[in-house]
Coordinates of C-alpha atoms in Angstrom, one line a residue:
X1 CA 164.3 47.4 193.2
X2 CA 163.1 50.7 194.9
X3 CA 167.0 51.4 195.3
X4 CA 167.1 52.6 191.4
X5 CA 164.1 54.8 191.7
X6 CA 164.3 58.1 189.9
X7 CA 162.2 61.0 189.9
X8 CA 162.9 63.9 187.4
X9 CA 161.1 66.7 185.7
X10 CA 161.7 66.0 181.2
X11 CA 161.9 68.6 179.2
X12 CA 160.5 67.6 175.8
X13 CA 159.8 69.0 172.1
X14 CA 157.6 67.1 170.5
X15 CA 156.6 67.1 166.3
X16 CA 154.0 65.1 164.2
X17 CA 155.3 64.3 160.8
X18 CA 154.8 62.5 158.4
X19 CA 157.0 58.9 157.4
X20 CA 158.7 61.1 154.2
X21 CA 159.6 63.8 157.0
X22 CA 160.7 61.3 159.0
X23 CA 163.2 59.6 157.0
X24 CA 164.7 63.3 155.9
X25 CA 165.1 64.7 159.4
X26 CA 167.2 61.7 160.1
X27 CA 169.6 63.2 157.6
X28 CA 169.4 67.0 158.7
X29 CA 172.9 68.3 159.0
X30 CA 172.7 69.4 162.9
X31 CA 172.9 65.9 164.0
X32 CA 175.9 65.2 161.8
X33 CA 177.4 68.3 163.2
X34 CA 176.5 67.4 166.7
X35 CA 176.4 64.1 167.2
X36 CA 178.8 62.4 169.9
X37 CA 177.7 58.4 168.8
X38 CA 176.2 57.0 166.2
X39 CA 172.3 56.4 165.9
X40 CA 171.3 53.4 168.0
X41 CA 168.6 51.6 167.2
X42 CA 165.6 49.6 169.1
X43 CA 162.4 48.4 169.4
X44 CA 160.0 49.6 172.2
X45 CA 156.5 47.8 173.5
X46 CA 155.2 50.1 175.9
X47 CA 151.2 48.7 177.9
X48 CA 149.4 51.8 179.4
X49 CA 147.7 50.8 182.2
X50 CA 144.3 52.8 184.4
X51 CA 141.6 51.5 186.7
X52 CA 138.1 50.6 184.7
X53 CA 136.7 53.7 185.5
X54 CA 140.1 55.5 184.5
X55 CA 141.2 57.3 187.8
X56 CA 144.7 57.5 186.0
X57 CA 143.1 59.4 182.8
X58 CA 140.6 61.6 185.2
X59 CA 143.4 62.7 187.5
X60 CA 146.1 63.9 184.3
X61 CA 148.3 60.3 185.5
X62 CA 149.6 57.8 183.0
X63 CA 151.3 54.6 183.9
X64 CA 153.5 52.9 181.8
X65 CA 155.7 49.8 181.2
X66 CA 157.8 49.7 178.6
X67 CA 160.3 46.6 177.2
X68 CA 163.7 47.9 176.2
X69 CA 165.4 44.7 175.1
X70 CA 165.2 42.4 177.8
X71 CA 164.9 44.9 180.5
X72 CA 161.1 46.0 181.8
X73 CA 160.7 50.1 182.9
X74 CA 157.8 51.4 184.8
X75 CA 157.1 54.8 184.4
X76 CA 154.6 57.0 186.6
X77 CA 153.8 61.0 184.9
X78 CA 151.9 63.3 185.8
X79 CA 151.6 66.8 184.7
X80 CA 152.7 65.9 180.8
X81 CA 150.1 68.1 178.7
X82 CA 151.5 69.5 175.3
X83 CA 151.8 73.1 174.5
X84 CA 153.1 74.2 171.6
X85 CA 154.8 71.2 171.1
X86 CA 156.4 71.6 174.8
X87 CA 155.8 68.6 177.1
X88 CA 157.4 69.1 181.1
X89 CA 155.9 66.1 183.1
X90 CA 157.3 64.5 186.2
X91 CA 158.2 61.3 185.9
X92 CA 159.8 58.6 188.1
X93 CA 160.7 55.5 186.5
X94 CA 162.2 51.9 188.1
X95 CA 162.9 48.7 186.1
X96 CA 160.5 45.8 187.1
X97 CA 160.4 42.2 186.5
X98 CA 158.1 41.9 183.2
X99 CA 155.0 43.7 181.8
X100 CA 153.0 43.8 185.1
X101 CA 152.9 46.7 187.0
X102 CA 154.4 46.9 190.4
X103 CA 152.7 49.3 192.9
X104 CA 154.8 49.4 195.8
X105 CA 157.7 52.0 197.6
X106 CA 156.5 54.8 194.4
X107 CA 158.4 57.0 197.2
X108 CA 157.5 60.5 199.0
X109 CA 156.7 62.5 196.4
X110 CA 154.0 64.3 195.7
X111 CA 152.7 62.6 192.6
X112 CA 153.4 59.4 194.2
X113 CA 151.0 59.8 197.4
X114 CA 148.9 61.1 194.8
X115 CA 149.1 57.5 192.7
X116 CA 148.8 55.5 195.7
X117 CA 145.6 57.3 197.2
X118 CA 144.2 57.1 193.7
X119 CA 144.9 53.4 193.3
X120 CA 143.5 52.5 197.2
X121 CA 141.4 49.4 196.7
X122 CA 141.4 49.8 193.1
X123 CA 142.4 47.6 190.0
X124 CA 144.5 48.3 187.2
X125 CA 144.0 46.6 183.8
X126 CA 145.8 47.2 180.4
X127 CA 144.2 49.5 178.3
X128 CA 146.6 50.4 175.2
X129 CA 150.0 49.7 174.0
X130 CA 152.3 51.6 171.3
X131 CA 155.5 49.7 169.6
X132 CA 157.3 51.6 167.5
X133 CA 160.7 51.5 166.0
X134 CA 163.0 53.9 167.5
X135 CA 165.7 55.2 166.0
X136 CA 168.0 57.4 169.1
X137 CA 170.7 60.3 168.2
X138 CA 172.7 61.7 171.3
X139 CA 174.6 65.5 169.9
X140 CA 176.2 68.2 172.6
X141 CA 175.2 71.6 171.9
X142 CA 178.1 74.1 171.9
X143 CA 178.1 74.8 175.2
X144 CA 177.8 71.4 176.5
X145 CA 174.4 70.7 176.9
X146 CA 173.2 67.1 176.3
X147 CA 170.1 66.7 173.9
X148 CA 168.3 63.4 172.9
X149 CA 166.8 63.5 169.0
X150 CA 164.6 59.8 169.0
X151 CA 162.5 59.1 165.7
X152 CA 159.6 56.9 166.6
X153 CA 157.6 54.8 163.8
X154 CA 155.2 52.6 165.0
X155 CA 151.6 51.9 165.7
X156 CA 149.4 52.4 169.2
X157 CA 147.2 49.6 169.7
X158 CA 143.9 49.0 171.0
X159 CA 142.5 45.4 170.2
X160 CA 142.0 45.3 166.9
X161 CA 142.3 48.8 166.2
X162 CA 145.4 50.6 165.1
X163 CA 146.6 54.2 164.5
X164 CA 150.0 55.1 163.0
X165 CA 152.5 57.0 164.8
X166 CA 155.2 59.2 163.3
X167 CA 157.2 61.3 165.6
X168 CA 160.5 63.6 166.3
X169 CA 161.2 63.9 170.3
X170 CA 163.9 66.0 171.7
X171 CA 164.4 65.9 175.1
X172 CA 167.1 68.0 177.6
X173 CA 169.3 65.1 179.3
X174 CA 171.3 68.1 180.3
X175 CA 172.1 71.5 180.1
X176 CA 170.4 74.8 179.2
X177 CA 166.7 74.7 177.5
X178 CA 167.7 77.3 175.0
X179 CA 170.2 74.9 173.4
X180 CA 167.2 72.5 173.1
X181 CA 165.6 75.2 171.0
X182 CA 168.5 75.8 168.7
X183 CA 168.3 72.5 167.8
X184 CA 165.0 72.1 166.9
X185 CA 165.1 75.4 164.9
X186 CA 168.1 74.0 162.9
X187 CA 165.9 70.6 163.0
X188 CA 162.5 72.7 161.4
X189 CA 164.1 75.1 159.1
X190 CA 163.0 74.6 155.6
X191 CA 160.5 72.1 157.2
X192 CA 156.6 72.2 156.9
X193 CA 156.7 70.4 160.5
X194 CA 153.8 70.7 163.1
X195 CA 153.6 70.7 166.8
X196 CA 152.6 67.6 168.2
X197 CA 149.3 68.5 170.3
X198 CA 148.7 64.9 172.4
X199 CA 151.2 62.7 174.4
X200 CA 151.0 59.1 173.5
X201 CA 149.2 58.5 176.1
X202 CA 146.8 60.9 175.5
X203 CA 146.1 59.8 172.0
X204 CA 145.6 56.3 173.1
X205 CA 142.6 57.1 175.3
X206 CA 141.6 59.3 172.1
X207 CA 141.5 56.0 170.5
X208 CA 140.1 54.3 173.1
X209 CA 136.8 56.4 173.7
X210 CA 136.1 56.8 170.1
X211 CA 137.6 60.3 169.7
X212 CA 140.9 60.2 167.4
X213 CA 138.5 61.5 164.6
X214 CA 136.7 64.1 166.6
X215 CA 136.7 67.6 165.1
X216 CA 138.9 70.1 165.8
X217 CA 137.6 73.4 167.3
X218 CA 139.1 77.1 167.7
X219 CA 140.5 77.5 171.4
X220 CA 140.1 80.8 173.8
X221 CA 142.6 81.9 176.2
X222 CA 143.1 79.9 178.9
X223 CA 143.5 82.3 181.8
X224 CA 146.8 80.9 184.1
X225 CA 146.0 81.0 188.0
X226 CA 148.7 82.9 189.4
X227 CA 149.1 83.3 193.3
X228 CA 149.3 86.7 194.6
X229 CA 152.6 86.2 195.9
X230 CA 154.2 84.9 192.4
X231 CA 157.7 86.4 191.3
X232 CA 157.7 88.3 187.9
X233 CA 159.6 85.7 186.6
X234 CA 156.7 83.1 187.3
X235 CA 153.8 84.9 186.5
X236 CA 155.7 85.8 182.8
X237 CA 156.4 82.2 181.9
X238 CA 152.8 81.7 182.9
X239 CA 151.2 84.0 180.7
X240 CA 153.0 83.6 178.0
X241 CA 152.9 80.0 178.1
X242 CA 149.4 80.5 178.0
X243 CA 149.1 83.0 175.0
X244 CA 151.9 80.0 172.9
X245 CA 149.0 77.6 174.0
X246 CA 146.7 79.8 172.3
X247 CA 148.8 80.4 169.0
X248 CA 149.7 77.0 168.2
X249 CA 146.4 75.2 168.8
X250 CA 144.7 77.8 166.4
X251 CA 147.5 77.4 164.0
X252 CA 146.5 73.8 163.6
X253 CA 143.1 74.6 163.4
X254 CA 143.5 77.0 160.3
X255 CA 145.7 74.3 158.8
X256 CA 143.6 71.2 159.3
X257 CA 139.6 73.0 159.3
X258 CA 137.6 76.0 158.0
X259 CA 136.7 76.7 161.4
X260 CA 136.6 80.9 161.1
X261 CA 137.5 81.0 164.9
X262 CA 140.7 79.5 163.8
X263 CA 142.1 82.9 162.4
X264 CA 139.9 85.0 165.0
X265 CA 141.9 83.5 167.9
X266 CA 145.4 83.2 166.4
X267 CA 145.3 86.7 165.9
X268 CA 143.9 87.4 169.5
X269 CA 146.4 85.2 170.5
X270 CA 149.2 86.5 169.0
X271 CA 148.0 90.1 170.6
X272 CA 147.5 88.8 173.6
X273 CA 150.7 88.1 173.7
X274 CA 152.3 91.3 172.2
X275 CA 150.1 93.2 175.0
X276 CA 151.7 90.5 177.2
X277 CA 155.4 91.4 176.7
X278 CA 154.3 95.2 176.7
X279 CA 153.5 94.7 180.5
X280 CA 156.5 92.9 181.3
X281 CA 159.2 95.4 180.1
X282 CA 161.6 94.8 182.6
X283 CA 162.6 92.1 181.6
X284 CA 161.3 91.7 178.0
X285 CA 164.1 94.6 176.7
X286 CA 166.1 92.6 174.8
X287 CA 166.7 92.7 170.3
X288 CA 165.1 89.4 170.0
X289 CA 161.9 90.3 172.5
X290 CA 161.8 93.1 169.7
X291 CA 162.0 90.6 166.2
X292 CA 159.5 88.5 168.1
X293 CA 156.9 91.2 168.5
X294 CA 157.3 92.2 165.1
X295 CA 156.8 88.9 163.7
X296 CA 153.9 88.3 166.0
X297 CA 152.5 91.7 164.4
X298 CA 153.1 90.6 160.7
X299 CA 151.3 87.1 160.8
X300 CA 148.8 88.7 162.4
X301 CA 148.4 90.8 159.6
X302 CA 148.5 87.5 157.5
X303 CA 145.9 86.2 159.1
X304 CA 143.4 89.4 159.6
X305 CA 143.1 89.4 155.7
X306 CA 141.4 86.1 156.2
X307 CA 139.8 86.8 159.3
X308 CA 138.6 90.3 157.3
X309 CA 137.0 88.3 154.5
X310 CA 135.4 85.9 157.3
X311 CA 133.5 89.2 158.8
X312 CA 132.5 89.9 155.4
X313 CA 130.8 87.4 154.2
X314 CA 129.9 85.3 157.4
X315 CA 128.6 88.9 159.4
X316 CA 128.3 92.2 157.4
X317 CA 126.8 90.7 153.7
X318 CA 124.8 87.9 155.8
X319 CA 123.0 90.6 158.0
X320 CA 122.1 92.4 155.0
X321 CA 120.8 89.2 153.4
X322 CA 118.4 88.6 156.1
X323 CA 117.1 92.1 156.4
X324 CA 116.7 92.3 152.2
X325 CA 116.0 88.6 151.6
X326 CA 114.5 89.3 148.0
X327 CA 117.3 91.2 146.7
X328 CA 119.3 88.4 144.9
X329 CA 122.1 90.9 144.1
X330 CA 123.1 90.3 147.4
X331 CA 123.7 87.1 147.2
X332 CA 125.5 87.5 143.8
X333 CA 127.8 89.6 146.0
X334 CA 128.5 87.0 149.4
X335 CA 129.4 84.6 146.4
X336 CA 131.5 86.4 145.0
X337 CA 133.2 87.3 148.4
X338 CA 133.1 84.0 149.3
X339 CA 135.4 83.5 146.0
X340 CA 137.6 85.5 147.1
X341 CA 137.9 84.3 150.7
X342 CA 138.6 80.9 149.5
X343 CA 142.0 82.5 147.9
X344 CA 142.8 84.4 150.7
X345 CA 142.6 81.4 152.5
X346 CA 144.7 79.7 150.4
X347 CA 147.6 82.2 150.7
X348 CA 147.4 82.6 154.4
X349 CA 147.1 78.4 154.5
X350 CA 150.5 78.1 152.4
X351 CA 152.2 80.6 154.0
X352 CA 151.7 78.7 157.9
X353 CA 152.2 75.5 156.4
X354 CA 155.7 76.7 155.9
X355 CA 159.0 77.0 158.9
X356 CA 157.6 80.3 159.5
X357 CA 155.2 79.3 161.8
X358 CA 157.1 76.7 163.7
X359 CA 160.3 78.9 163.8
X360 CA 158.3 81.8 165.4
X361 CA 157.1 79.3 168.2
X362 CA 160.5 77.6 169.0
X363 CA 161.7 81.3 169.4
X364 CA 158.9 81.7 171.7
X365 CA 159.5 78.6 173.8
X366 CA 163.0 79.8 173.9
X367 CA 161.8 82.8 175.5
X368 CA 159.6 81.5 178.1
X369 CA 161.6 78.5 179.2
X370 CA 165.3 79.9 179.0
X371 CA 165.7 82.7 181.4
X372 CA 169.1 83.6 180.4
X373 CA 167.5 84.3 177.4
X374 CA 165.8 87.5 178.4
X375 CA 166.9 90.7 180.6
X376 CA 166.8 90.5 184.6
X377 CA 164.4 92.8 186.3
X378 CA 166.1 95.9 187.1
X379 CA 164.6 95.1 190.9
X380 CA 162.7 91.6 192.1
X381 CA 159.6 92.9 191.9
X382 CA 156.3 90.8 192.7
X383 CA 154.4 90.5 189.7
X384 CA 150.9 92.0 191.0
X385 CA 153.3 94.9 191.4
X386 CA 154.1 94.8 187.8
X387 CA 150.0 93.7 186.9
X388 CA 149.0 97.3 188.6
X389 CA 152.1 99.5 186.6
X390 CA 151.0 97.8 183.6
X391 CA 146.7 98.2 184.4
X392 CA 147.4 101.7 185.3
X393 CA 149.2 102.5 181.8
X394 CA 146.5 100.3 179.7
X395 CA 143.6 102.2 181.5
X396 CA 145.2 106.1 181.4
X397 CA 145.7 105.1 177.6
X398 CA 142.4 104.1 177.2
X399 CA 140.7 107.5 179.2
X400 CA 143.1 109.7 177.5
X401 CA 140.5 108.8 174.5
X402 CA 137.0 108.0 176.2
X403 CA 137.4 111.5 177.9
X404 CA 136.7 112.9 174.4
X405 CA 134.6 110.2 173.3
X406 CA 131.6 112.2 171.6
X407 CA 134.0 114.5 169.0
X408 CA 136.3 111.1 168.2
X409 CA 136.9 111.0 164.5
X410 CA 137.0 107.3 162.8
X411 CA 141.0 107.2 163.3
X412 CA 140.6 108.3 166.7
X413 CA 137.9 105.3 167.3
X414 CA 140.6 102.4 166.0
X415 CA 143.1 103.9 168.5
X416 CA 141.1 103.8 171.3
X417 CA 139.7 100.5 170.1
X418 CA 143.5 99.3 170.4
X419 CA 143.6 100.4 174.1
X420 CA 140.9 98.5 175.0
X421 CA 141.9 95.6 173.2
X422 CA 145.4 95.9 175.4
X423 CA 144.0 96.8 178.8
X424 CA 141.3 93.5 178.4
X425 CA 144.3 91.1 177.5
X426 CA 145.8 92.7 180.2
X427 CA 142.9 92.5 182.7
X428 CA 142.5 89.0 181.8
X429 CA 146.1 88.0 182.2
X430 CA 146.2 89.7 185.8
X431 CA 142.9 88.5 186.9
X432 CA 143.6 85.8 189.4
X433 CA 145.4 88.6 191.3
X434 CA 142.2 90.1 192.2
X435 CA 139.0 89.2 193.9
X436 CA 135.9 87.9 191.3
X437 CA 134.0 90.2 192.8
X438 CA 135.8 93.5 191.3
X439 CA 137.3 92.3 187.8
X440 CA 133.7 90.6 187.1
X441 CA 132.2 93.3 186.3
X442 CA 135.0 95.5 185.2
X443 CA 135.6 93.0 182.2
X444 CA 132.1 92.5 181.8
X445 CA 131.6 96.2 180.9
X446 CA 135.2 96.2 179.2
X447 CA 134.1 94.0 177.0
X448 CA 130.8 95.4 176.0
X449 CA 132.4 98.4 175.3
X450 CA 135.0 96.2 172.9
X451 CA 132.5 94.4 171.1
X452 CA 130.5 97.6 169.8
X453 CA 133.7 99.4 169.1
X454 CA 135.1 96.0 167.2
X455 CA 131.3 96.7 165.1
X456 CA 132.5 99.5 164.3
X457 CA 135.6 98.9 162.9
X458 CA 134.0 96.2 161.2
X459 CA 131.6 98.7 159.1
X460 CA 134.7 100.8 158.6
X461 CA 136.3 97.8 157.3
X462 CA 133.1 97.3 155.1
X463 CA 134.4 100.4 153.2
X464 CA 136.5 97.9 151.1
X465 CA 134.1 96.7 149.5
X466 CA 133.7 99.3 147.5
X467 CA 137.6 98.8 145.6
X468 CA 137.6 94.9 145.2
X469 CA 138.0 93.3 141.9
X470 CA 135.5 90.9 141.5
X471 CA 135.3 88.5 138.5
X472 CA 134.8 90.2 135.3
X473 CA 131.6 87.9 134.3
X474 CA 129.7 89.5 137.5
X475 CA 127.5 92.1 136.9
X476 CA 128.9 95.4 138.4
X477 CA 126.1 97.0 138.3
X478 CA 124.3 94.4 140.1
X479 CA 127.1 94.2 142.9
X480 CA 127.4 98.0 143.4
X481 CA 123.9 97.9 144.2
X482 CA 124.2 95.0 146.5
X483 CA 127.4 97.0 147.8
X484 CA 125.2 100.2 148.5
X485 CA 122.5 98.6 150.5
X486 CA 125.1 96.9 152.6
X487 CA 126.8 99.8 153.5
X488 CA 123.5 102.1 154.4
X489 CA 122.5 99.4 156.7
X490 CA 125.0 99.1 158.8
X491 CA 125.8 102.5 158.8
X492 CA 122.4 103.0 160.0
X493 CA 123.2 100.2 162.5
X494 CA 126.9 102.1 163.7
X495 CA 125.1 105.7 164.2
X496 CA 123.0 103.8 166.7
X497 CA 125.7 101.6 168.1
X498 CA 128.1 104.9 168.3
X499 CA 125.3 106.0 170.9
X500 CA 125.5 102.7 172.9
X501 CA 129.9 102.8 172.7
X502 CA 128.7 106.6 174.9
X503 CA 127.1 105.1 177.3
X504 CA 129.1 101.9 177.5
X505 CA 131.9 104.0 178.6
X506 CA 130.5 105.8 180.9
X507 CA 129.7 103.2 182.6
X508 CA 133.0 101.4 182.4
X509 CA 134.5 104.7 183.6
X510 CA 132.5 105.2 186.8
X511 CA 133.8 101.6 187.8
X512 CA 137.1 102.9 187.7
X513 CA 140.5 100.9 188.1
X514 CA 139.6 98.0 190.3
X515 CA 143.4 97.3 191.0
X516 CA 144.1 100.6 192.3
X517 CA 143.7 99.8 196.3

């Protein structure tokens, strides 16, 4: 059977919804307008098998068989993490006799060898299985390209345990990925849809080690290794895959949690990746790079009036509690912050839970996995070429203002807090092009120098205080009071930290560009 092997690279968008969503995507108007067949319909039993000690999981491999009917498919991926709803695995697939797995001729590739030295002298046993209901819709974008829209309903299995499943894929049979996009725009607009975060396979082995219920936390950057020798082209899709990672995961975690890293690092996120295309301007020109770094810019405004009250209550009015533990007008005060915070919360929650969200994300997908979509460099340039044009901007910006550090005014201070926010996310995106041994310590003092200027910003953001409206049955007196002593202690605390921020970037400065060789 080796003869009908295949080995291909999907291109997937994948949505969580729920069975109401379900049953009203099926009647979206794009897949009337595009459809080239009617919706077929079937039944699929898929058994995900591992080793006991699950190599498979370990080693980012699933194997799969799945009955279609009366035919039997084996599937081997590899590589099939979910970012922002995005899913790219390699895959090779072969039909089989029945539900048990056949191991030999996987072929030369490099996740087969990979399989087969895995699986030396081990055994496989079945560890999971999903069936679901599928319901298949085949359209042709405009300009040809082929695009699968399936609507799974179904359960995943583990004994006696079972978990729903309710999903929308859309895969690229053929064609360009930006008409894959399209389609799920049209798909999501008016839609309070969300990314899905897990494969199937993934979830399974949620299910099966006892962590489908585990919480949710706020997610960092995670830094992309690029080679030295990378293209522009490569290193871009990297780091901005990277910064949609970021986005989307903290999205969910604002939506689902009251995790305050949630809005911290979707707004880091979403200037990580503004600070992203700023360094990339060759080939991030274009109208709709433009719209997508304003809209980047105005939910991160959304979401910093939540993250603002989180500073408030959670780090400026809780300091001052501990340092004046018996005045109780403080606490009157966090409370009635924390009152406050719950409705800014509120606003900022409905506002993502709506195609705003979503739509900003396909755009973004678009962006990073459609080339066509964006400008050519004006030259093929390497992209540690581009890292150092970009450093050296982000760090002149940044001297331009610590030169003149001691006679700053408060404006002045935010500005050059900006630079440094840019020239870290910069740093950080760049940093696999440079030995450990120099950006160490450069982004070790960068972002010393970040956190006391973000302080102060914070005790300038404090100022606020002073003009919100706070329910009418609080005392006023009580909370100006409380107010008051907030504000002379951590003004007290910024004249002292404003000392530190002098000597922090003096240090920083005699380090000097690191990528300068």
């Amino acid at each position: 059977m080796n003869n009908c092997l295949a080995v291909d690279r999907e291109i997937e968008l994948k949505f969580d919804v729920t069975k109401d969503q379900l049953d009203r995507l099926r009647d979206k108007g794009v897949l009337k307008e595009l459809s080239i067949s009617g919706p077929k319909f079937s039944k699929l039993r898929s058994v995900y098998y591992d080793t006991p000690c699950r190599l498979l999981k370990s080693n980012g491999i699933s194997l799969r068989i799945r009955q279609i009917g009366d035919r039997w498919v084996q599937t081997l991926k590899a590589g099939q993490g979910v970012i922002a709803g995005l899913s790219q695995p390699v895959e090779i697939e072969r039909p089989v006799a029945n539900s048990i797995p056949e191991l030999e001729n996987f072929g030369e590739s490099e996740i087969a060898v990979k399989f087969e030295q895995l699986l030396e002298g081990a055994e496989l046993e079945p560890v999971f299985e999903t069936v679901v209901e599928r319901t298949t819709n085949e359209l042709q974008a405009v300009d040809g390209s082929r695009i699968e829209v399936a609507f799974d309903a179904g359960t995943l299995e583990v004994g006696n345990r079972k978990s729903q499943i309710h999903e929308v894929e859309l895969e690229l049979k053929s064609g360009r990925a930006s008409s894959l996009f399209r389609v799920a725009q049209k798909l999501a607009t008016g839609e309070k849809l969300r990314f899905s975060t897990m494969t199937k396979s993934e979830r399974g082995y949620d299910v099966v080690d006892g962590e489908a219920c585990k919480s949710l936390r706020a997610q960092r950057y995670s830094r992309p290794v690029l080679k030295k020798n990378c293209a522009t082209e490569e290193a871009f899709s990297a780091i901005m895959r990277a910064c949609a990672g970021q986005i989307a995961h903290n999205w969910k975690v604002i939506l689902d949690t009251t995790d305050i890293e949630g809005p911290h690092q979707l707004r880091v996120g979403l200037r990580r990746f503004r600070s992203s295309l700023a360094a990339f301007k060759s080939i991030s020109r274009r109208k709709r790079f433009r719209q997508l770094k304003m809209e980047a810019r105005a939910i991160a405004a959304l979401v910093g009036e939540l993250r603002d009250m989180d500073v408030l209550c959670e780090e400026i009015v809780a300091v001052a509690i501990d340092k004046r533990s018996k005045e109780k007008s403080l606490v009157a005060l966090q409370e009635q912050l924390n009152v406050k915070r719950q409705q800014i919360r509120k606003m900022v929650e409905s506002e993502l839970a709506s195609d705003r969200m979503v739509l900003f994300l396909l755009r973004l997908g678009q962006m990073i996995e459609a080339p066509k979509w964006r400008a050519a460099p004006s030259e093929q340039q390497m992209a540690v070429n581009i890292a150092a044009t970009s450093l050296d901007k982000s760090w002149t910006r940044v001297v331009k203002w610590g030169g003149r550090i001691e006679t700053l005014s408060i404006p002045e201070r935010h500005t050059m807090r900006k630079a440094l926010k840019r020239l870290r996310y910069q740093v950080e995106a760049f940093e696999t092009f440079y030995p450990n041994r120099k950006t160490k310590p450069f982004l070790k003092k960068l972002k010393n120098l970040q956190d006391i200027f973000g302080y102060l910003n914070d005790v300038a953001m404090a100022e606020k205080l002073q003009h919100l409206d706070f329910h009418r049955d609080s005392d006023a007196d009580d909370l100006q009071r409380a107010i008051s002593t907030v504000l002379s202690i951590h003004v007290a605390q910024a004249k002292r930290a404003w000392k530190r921020a002098q000597r922090s970037w003096n240090a920083l400065e005699k380090s000097g560009p690191f990528w300068v060789q």
